[in-house]
Tab-separated table of C-alpha atoms in Angstrom:
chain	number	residue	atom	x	y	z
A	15	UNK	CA	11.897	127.003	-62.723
A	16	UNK	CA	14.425	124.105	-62.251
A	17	UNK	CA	15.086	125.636	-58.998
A	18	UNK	CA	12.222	125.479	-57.680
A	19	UNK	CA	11.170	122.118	-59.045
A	20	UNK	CA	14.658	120.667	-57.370
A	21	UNK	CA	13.653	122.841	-53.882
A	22	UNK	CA	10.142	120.982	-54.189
A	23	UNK	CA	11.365	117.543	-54.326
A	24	UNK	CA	13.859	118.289	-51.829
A	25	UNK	CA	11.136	119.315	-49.494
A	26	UNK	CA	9.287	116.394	-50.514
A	27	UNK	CA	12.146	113.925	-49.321
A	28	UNK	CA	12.873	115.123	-46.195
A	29	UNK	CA	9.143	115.215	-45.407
A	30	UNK	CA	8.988	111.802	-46.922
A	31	UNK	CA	11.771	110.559	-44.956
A	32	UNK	CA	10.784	112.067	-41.645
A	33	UNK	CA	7.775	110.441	-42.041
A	34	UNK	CA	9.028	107.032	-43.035
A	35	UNK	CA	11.303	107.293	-40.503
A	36	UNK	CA	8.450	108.036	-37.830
A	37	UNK	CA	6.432	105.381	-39.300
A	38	UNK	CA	8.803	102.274	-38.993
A	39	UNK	CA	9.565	103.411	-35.358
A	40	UNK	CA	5.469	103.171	-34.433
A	41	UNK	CA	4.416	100.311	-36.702
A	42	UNK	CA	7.148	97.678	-36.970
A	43	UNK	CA	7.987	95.247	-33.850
A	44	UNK	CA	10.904	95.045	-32.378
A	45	UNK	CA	13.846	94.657	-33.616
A	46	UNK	CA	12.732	95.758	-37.136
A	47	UNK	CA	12.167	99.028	-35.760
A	48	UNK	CA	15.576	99.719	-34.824
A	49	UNK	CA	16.622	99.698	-38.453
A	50	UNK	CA	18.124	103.356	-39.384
A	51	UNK	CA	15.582	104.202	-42.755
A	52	UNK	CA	16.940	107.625	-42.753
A	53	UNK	CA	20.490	106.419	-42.802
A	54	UNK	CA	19.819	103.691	-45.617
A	55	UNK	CA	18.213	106.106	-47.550
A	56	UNK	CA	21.672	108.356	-46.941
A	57	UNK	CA	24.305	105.554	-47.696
A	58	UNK	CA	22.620	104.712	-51.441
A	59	UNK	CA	22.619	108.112	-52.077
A	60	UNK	CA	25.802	108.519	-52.180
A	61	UNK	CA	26.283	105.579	-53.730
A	62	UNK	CA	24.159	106.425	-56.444
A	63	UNK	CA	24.230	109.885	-56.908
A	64	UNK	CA	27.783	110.674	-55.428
A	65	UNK	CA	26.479	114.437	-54.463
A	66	UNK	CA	27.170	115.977	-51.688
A	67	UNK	CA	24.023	117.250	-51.544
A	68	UNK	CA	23.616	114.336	-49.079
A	69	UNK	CA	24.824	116.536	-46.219
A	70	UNK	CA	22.306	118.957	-46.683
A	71	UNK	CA	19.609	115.985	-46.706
A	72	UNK	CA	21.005	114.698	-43.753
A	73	UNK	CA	20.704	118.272	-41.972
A	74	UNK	CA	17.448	119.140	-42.929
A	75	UNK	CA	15.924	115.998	-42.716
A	76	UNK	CA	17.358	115.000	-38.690
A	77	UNK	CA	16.163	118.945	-38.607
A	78	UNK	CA	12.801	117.677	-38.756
A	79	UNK	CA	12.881	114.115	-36.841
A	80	UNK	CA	14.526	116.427	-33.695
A	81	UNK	CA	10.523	117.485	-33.939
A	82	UNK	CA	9.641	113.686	-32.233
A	83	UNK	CA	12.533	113.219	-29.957
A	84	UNK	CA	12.506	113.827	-26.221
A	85	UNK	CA	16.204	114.468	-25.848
A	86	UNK	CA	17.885	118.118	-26.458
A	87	UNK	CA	18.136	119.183	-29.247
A	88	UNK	CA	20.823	119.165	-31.274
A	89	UNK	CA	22.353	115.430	-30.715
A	90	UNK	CA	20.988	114.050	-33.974
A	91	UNK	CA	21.304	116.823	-35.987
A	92	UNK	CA	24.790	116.898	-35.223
A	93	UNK	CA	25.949	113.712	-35.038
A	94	UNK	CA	23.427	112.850	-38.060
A	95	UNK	CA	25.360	115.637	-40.397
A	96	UNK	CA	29.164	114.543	-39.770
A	97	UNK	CA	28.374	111.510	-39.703
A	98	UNK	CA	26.736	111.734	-43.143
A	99	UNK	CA	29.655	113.993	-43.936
A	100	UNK	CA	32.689	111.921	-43.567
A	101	UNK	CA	30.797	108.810	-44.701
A	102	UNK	CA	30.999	110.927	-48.000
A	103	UNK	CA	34.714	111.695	-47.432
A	104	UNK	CA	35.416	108.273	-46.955
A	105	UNK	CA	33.193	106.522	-50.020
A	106	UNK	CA	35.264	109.452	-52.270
A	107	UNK	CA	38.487	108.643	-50.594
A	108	UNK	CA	38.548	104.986	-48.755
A	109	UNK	CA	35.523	102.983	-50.063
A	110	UNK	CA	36.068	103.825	-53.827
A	111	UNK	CA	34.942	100.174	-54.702
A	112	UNK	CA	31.936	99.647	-56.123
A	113	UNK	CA	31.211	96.083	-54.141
A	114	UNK	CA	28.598	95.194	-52.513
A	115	UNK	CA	30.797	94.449	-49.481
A	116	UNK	CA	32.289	97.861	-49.620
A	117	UNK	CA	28.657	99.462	-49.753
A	118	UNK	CA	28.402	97.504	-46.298
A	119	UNK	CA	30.776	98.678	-44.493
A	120	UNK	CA	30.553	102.074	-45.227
A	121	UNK	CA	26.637	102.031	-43.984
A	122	UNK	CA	27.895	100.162	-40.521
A	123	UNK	CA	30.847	102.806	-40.622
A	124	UNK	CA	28.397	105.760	-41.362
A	125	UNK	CA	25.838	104.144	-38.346
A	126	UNK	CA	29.086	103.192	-35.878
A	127	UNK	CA	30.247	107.196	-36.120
A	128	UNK	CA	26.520	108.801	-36.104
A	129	UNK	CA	26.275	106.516	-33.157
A	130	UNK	CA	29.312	107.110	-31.236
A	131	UNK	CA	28.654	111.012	-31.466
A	132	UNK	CA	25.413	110.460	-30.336
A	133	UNK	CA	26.173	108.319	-27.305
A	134	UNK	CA	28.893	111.291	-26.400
A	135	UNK	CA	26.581	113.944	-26.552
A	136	UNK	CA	24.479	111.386	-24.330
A	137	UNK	CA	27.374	111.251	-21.581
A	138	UNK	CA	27.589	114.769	-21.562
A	139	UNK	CA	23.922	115.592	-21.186
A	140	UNK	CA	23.705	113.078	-18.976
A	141	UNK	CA	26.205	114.678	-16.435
A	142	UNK	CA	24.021	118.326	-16.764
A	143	UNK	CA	20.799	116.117	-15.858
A	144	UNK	CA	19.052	116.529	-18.816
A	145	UNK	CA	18.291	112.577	-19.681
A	146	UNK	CA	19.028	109.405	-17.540
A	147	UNK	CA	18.712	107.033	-20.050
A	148	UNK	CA	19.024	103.015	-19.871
A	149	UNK	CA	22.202	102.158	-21.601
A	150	UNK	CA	21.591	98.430	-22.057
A	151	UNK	CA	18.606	99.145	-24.360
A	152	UNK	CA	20.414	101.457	-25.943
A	153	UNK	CA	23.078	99.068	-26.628
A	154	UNK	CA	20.770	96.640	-27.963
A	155	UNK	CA	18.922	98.760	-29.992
A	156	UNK	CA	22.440	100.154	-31.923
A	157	UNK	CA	23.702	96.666	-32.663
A	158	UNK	CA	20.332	96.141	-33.854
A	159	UNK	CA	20.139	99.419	-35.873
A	160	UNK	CA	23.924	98.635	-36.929
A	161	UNK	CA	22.994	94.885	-37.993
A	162	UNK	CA	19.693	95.749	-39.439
A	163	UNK	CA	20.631	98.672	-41.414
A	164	UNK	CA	23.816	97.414	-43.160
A	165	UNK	CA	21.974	94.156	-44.053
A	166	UNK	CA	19.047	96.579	-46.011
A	167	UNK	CA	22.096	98.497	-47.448
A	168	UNK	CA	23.562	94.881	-48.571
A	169	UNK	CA	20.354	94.001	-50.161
A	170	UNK	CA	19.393	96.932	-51.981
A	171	UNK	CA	22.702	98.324	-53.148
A	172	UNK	CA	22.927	95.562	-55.689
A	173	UNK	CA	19.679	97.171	-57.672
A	174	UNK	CA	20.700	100.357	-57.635
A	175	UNK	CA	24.598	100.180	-58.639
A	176	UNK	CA	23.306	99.943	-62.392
A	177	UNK	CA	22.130	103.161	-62.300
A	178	UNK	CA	24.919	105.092	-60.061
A	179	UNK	CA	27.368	107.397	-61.910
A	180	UNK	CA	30.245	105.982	-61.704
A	181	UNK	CA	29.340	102.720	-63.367
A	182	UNK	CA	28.376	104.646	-65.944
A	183	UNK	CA	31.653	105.764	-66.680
A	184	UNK	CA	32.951	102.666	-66.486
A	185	UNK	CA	30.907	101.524	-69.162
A	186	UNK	CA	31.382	104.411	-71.416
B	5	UNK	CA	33.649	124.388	-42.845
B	6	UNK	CA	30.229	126.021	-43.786
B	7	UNK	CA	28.174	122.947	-42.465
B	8	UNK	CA	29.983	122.808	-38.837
B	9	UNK	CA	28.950	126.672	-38.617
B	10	UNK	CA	25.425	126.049	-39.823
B	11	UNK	CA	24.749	123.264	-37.387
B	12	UNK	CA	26.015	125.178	-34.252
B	13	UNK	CA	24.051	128.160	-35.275
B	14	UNK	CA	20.460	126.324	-35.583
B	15	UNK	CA	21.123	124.678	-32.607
B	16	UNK	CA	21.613	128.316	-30.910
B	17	UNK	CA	19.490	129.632	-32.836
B	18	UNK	CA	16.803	126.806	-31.621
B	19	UNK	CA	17.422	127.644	-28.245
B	20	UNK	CA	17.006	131.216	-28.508
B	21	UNK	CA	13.606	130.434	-30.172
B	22	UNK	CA	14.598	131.730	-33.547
B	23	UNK	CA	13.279	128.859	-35.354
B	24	UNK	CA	10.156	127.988	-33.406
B	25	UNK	CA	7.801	129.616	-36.617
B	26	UNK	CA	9.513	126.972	-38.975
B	27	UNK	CA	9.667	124.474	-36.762
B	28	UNK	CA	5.832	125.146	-36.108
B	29	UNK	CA	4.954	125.636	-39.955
B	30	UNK	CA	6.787	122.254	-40.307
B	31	UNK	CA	4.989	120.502	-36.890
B	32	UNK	CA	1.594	121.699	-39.369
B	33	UNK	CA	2.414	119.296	-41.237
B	34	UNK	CA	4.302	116.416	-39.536
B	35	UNK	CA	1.689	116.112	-36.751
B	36	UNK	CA	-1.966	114.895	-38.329
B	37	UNK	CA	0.254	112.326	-40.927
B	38	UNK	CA	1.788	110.938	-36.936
B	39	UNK	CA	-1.406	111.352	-35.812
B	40	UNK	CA	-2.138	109.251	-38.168
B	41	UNK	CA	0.034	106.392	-38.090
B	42	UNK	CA	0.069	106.105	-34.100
B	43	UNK	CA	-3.539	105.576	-34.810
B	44	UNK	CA	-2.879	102.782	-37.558
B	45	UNK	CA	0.005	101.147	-34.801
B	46	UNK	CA	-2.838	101.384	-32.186
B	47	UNK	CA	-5.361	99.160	-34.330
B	48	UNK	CA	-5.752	95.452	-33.991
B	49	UNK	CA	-5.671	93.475	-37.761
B	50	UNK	CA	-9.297	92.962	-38.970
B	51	UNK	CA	-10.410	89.997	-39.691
B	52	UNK	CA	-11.139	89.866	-43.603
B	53	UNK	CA	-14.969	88.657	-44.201
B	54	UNK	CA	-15.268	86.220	-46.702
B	55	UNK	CA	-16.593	86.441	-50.208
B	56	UNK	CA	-20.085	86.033	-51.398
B	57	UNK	CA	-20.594	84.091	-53.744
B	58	UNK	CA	-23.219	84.436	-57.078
B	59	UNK	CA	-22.972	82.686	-60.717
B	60	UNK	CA	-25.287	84.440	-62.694
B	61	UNK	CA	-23.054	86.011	-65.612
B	62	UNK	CA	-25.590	89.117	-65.523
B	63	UNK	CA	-25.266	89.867	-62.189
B	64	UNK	CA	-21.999	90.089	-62.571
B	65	UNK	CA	-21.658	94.381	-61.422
B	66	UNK	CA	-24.314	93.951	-58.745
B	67	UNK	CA	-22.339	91.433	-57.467
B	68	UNK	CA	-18.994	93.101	-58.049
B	69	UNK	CA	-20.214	96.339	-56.202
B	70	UNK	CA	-22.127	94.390	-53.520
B	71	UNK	CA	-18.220	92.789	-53.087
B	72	UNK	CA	-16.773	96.043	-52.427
B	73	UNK	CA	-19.296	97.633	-50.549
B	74	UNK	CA	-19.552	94.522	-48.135
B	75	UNK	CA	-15.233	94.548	-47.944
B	76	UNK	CA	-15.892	98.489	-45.963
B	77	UNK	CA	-18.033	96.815	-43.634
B	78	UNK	CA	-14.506	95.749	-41.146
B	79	UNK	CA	-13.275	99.256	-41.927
B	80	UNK	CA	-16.649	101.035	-40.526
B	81	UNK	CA	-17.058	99.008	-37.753
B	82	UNK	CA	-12.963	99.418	-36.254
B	83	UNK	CA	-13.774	103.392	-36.944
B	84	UNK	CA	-17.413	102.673	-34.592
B	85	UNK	CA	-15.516	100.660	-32.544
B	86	UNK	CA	-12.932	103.250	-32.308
B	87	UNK	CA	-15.631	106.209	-32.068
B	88	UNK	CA	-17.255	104.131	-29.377
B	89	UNK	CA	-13.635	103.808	-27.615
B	90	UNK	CA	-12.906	107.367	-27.498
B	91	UNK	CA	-16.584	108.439	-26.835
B	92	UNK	CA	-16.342	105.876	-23.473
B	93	UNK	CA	-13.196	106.911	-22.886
B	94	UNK	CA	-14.514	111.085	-22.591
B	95	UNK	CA	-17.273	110.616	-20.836
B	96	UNK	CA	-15.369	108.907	-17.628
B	97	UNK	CA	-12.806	112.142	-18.313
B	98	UNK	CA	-15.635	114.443	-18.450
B	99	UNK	CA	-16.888	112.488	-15.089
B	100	UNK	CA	-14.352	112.963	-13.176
B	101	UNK	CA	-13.894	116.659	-14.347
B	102	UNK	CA	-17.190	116.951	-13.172
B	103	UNK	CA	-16.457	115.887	-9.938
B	104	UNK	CA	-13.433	118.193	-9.456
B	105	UNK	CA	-12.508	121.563	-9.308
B	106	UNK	CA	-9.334	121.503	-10.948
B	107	UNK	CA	-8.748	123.552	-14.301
B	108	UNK	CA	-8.409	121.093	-17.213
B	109	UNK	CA	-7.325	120.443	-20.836
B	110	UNK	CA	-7.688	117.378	-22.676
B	111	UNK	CA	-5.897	116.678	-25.884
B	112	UNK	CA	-4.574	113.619	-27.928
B	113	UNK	CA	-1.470	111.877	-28.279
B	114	UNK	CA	-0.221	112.338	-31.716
B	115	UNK	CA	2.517	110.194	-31.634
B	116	UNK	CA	5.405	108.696	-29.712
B	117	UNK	CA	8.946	109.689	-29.374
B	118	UNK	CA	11.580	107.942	-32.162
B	119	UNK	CA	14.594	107.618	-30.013
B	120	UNK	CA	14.822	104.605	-27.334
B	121	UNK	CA	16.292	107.055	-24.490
B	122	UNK	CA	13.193	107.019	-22.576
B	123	UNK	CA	9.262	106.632	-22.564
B	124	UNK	CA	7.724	109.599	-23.642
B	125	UNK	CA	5.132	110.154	-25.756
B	126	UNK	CA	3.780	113.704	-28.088
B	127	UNK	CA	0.419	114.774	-27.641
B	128	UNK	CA	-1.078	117.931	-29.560
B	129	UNK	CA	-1.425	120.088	-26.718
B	130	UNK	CA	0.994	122.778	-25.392
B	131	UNK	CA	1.976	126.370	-23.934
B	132	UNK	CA	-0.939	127.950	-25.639
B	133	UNK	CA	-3.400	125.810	-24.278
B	134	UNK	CA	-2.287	126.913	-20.730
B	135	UNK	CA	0.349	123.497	-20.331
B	136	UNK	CA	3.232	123.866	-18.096
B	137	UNK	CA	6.458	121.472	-17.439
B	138	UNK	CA	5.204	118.950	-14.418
B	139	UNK	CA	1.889	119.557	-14.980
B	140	UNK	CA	0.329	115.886	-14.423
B	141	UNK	CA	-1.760	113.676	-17.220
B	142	UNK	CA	-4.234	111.330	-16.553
B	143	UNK	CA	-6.419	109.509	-18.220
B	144	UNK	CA	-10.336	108.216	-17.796
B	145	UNK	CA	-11.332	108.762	-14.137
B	146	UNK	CA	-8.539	110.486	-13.049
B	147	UNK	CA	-5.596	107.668	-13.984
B	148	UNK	CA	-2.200	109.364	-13.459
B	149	UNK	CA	-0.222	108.307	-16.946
B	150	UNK	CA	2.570	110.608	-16.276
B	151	UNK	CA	3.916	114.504	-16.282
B	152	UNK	CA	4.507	117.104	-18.733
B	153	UNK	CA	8.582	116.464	-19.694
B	154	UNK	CA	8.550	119.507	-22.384
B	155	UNK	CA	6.215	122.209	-23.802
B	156	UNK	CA	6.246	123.555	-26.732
B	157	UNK	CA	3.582	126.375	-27.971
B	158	UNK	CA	1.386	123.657	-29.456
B	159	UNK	CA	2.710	120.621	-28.042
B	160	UNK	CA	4.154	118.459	-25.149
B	161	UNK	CA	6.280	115.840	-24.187
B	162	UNK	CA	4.565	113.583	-21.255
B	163	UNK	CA	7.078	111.104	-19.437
B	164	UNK	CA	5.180	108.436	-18.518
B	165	UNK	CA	5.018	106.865	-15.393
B	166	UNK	CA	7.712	103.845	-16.420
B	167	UNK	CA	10.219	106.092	-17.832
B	168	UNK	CA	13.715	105.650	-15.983
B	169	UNK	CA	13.510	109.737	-14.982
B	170	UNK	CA	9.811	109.712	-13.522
B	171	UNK	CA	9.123	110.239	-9.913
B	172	UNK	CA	5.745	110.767	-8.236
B	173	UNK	CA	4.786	111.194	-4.653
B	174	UNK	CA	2.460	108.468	-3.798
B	175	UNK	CA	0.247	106.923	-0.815
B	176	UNK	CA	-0.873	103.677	-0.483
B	177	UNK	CA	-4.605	103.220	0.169
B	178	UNK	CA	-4.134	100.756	3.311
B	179	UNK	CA	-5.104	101.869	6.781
B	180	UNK	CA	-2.014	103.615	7.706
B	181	UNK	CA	-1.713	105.366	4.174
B	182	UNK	CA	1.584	104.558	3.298
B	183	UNK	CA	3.540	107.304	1.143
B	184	UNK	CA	6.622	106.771	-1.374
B	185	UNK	CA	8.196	108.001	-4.222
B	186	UNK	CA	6.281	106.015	-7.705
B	187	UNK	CA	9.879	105.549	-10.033
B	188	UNK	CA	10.340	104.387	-13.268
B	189	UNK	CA	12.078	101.008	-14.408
B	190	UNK	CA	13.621	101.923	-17.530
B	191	UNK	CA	10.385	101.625	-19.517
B	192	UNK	CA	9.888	98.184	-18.281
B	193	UNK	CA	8.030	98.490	-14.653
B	194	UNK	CA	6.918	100.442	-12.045
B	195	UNK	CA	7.940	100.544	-8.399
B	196	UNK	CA	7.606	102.515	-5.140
B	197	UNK	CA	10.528	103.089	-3.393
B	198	UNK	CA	10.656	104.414	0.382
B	199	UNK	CA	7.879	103.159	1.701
B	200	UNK	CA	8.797	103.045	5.519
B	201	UNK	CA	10.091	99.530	6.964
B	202	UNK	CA	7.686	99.091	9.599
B	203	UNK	CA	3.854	99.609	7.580
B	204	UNK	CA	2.002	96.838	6.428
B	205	UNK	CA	1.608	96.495	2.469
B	206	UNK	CA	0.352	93.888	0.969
B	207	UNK	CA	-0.706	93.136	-3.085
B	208	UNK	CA	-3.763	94.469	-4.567
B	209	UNK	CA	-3.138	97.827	-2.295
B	210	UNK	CA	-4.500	100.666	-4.633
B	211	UNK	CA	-1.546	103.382	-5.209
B	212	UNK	CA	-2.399	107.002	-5.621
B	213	UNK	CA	-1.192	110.490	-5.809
B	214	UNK	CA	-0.363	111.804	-2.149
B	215	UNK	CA	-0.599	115.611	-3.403
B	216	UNK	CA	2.399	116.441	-1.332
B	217	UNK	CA	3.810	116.889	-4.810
B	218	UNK	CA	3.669	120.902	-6.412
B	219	UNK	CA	0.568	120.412	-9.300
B	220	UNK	CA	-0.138	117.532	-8.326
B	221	UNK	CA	-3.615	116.842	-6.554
B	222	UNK	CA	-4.035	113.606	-4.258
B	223	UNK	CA	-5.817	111.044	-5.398
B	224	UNK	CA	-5.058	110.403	-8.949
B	225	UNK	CA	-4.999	106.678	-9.147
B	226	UNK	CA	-2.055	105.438	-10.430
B	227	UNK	CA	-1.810	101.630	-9.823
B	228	UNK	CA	-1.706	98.655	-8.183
B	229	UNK	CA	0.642	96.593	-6.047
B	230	UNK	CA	1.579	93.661	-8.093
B	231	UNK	CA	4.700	92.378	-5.147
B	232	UNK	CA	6.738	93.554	-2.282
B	233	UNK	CA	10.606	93.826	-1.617
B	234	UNK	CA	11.346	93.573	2.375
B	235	UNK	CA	15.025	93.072	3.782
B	236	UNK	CA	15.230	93.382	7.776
B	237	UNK	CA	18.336	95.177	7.204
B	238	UNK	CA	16.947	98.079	5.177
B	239	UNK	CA	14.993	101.198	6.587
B	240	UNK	CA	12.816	101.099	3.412
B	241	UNK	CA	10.748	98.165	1.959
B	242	UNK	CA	9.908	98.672	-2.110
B	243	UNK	CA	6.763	97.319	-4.188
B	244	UNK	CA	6.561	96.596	-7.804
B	245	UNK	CA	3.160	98.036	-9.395
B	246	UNK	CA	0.846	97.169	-11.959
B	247	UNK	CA	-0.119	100.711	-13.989
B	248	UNK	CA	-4.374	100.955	-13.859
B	249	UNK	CA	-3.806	101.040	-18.017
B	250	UNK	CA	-2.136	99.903	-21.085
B	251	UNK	CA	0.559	102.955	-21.144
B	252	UNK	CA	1.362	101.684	-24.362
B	253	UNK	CA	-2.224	101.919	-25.958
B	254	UNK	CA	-3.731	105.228	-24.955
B	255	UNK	CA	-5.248	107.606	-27.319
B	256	UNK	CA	-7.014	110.601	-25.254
B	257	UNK	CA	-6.169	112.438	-22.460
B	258	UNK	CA	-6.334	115.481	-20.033
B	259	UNK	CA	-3.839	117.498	-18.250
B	260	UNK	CA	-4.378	119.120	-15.441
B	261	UNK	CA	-3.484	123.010	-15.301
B	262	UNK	CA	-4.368	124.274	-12.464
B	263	UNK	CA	-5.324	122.987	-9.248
């Protein structure tokens, strides 16, 4: 019963995110509509539930936005996943502060790799014809995404460390 | 480990068509919530009508229902409005079907495409309807928007006509009907290239299909000349078009199948 319950909800978020994602891309002008929700959404759950169930979020979830993309598949869901993955290396092994700061840096860390994979794949589907795509918006749009998304990480990790595990420790 | 081996497989596994019935059950239920919302990002605020106003205690409900009955009133009339759009806007397509013999299907966008590499949009149409990669879309009375990118069994990707990969053959409606190639600028303007040195353009020139193009019939409109690039030292002068609609804002349209 719990099992199913926790498959439910899991279906539920990655619906819900897909669709929040695909939703801030239509509605909200530019440059608001850069900002990475599925990402944000990624970064404070690590933070707050330090599971890495994230992966699996990440990979089912960028399974599901590769549904409204024009490029081939498999360049998000790749570079989505590791980058989601070593993000939660890193905030295990590197980031272990429990700043806001630190919560910062590893969402523009987490955005910087997903992004770097993503413009390699790019390059290399590029050179087999498949896209032919204008690299000074692209530019703009990741230091938009990069700026925009750390800043929403910035603001809302402070409401949610209360409630993250490891503080709790601590305060045990 | 387990994750690297699980990616690599769905992606094979996508491209072998493995995953196309979850990938379906899951478009079931994506596409009418983007429907949806690229409906909402099409509509224009509504002005919010003001109160009326009543200060008897006892008619207090009447009033208090009258209130909320008259705040649907902007709500109906954008979804008459919006009826009224899309009935105008299928009656020109059913026109100009009318007038042609070409085998068509008309479908919706649903939505556009997430990531900034190019201008593309989804619509809700796709293999099973009969849609085929370069098939071209148009819209109203038979203006060219762009060409089928990707199909899927019930949808497609269309590349629109400013989209830094789209090409068209094109002729320009002057006397000595001019033909280029109609290219994309990166999402941000339209130009024919290769229009011979020595023809006479000028602005205003209408721009259509030439149909020396595989599935693509002459005479689709697709713009107009907004300004004109001539060096003497180049064999090919270039002009910068205006698209005959909004690409930005279309709801409805038809794809041509077979000509």
């Amino acid at each position: 019963m719990r099992l199913l319950r926790n498959i439910i909800f899991f279906l539920i978020g990655i619906i819900g995110l897909t669709l929040a994602n695909i939703s801030f891309s239509y509605i909200l002008p530019f440059p608001f509509q850069t900002m990475n929700f599925p990402f944000v959404s990624f970064v404070l759950i690590i933070l707050w539930r330090e599971s890495g169930i994230v992966v699996w979020f990440a990979f089912f979830s960028y399974f599901l936005i590769e549904l409204f993309v024009d490029i081939p598949f498999g360049i998000l869901l790749f570079s989505s996943t590791f980058a989601i993955l070593f993000t939660f290396w890193l905030y295990q092994n590197v980031f272990t502060n429990k700043s806001w700061y630190a919560a910062m840096i590893l969402g523009a860390v987490s955005i910087f790799l997903f992004r770097t994979l993503y413009v390699g794949f790019l390059i290399f589907a590029m050179l087999f014809g498949q896209v032919d795509p204008s690299w000074s918006n692209i530019l703009t749009n990741i230091l938009w995404e990069l700026v925009l998304t750390t800043g929403i990480i910035g603001i809302i990790y402070p409401f949610i460390i209360p409630f993250s595990h490891k503080k709790k420790m601590y305060i045990q | 480990m387990t994750i690297f081996i699980i990616v690599i497989f769905t992606i094979i596994f996508h491209y072998l068509g493995f995953l196309k019935d979850i990938e379906n059950f899951f478009w079931g239920i994506l596409a009418p919530a983007s429907s949806y919302i690229y409906d909402i990002s099409l509509t224009e605020g509504e002005e919010k009508i003001t109160k009326p106003f009543r200060n008897l205690d006892d008619l207090k409900t009447s009033y208090v229902e009258l209130y909320y009955e008259v705040e649907q009133v902007p709500v109906l009339e954008a979804k008459m409005q919006e009826l009224k759009d899309q009935n105008e806007e299928l009656r020109k397509q059913l026109k100009f079907q009318n007038e042609n013999a070409y085998k068509y299907v008309n479908g919706t966008i649903i939505g556009k495409t997430t990531e900034t590499v190019g201008n593309t949009v989804i619509i809700d149409i796709g293999s099973v309807h009969g849609v085929k990669e370069g098939n071209p879309v148009f819209v109203g009375e038979g203006v060219f928007i762009g060409k089928i990118s990707r199909v899927e069994n019930e949808r497609s990707i269309v590349r629109l006509l400013n989209d830094s990969q789209s090409k068209v053959a094109a002729t320009v409606q002057n006397g000595e009907r001019s033909i280029g190639v109609v290219e994309g600028g990166y999402g941000i303007s339209i130009n024919m290239n290769l229009i011979p040195q020595n023809e006479k353009i000028a602005v205003g020139d209408v721009i259509i299909t030439s149909g020396l193009e595989e599935n693509i019939p002459r005479g689709l409109i697709i713009g107009m000349i907004e300004s004109t690039e001539k060096e003497p030292y180049k064999p090919f002068q270039k002009a910068v078009l205006r698209s005959a609609v909004k690409l930005d804002n279309i709801h409805l349209i038809s794809v041509i199948t077979e000509i």
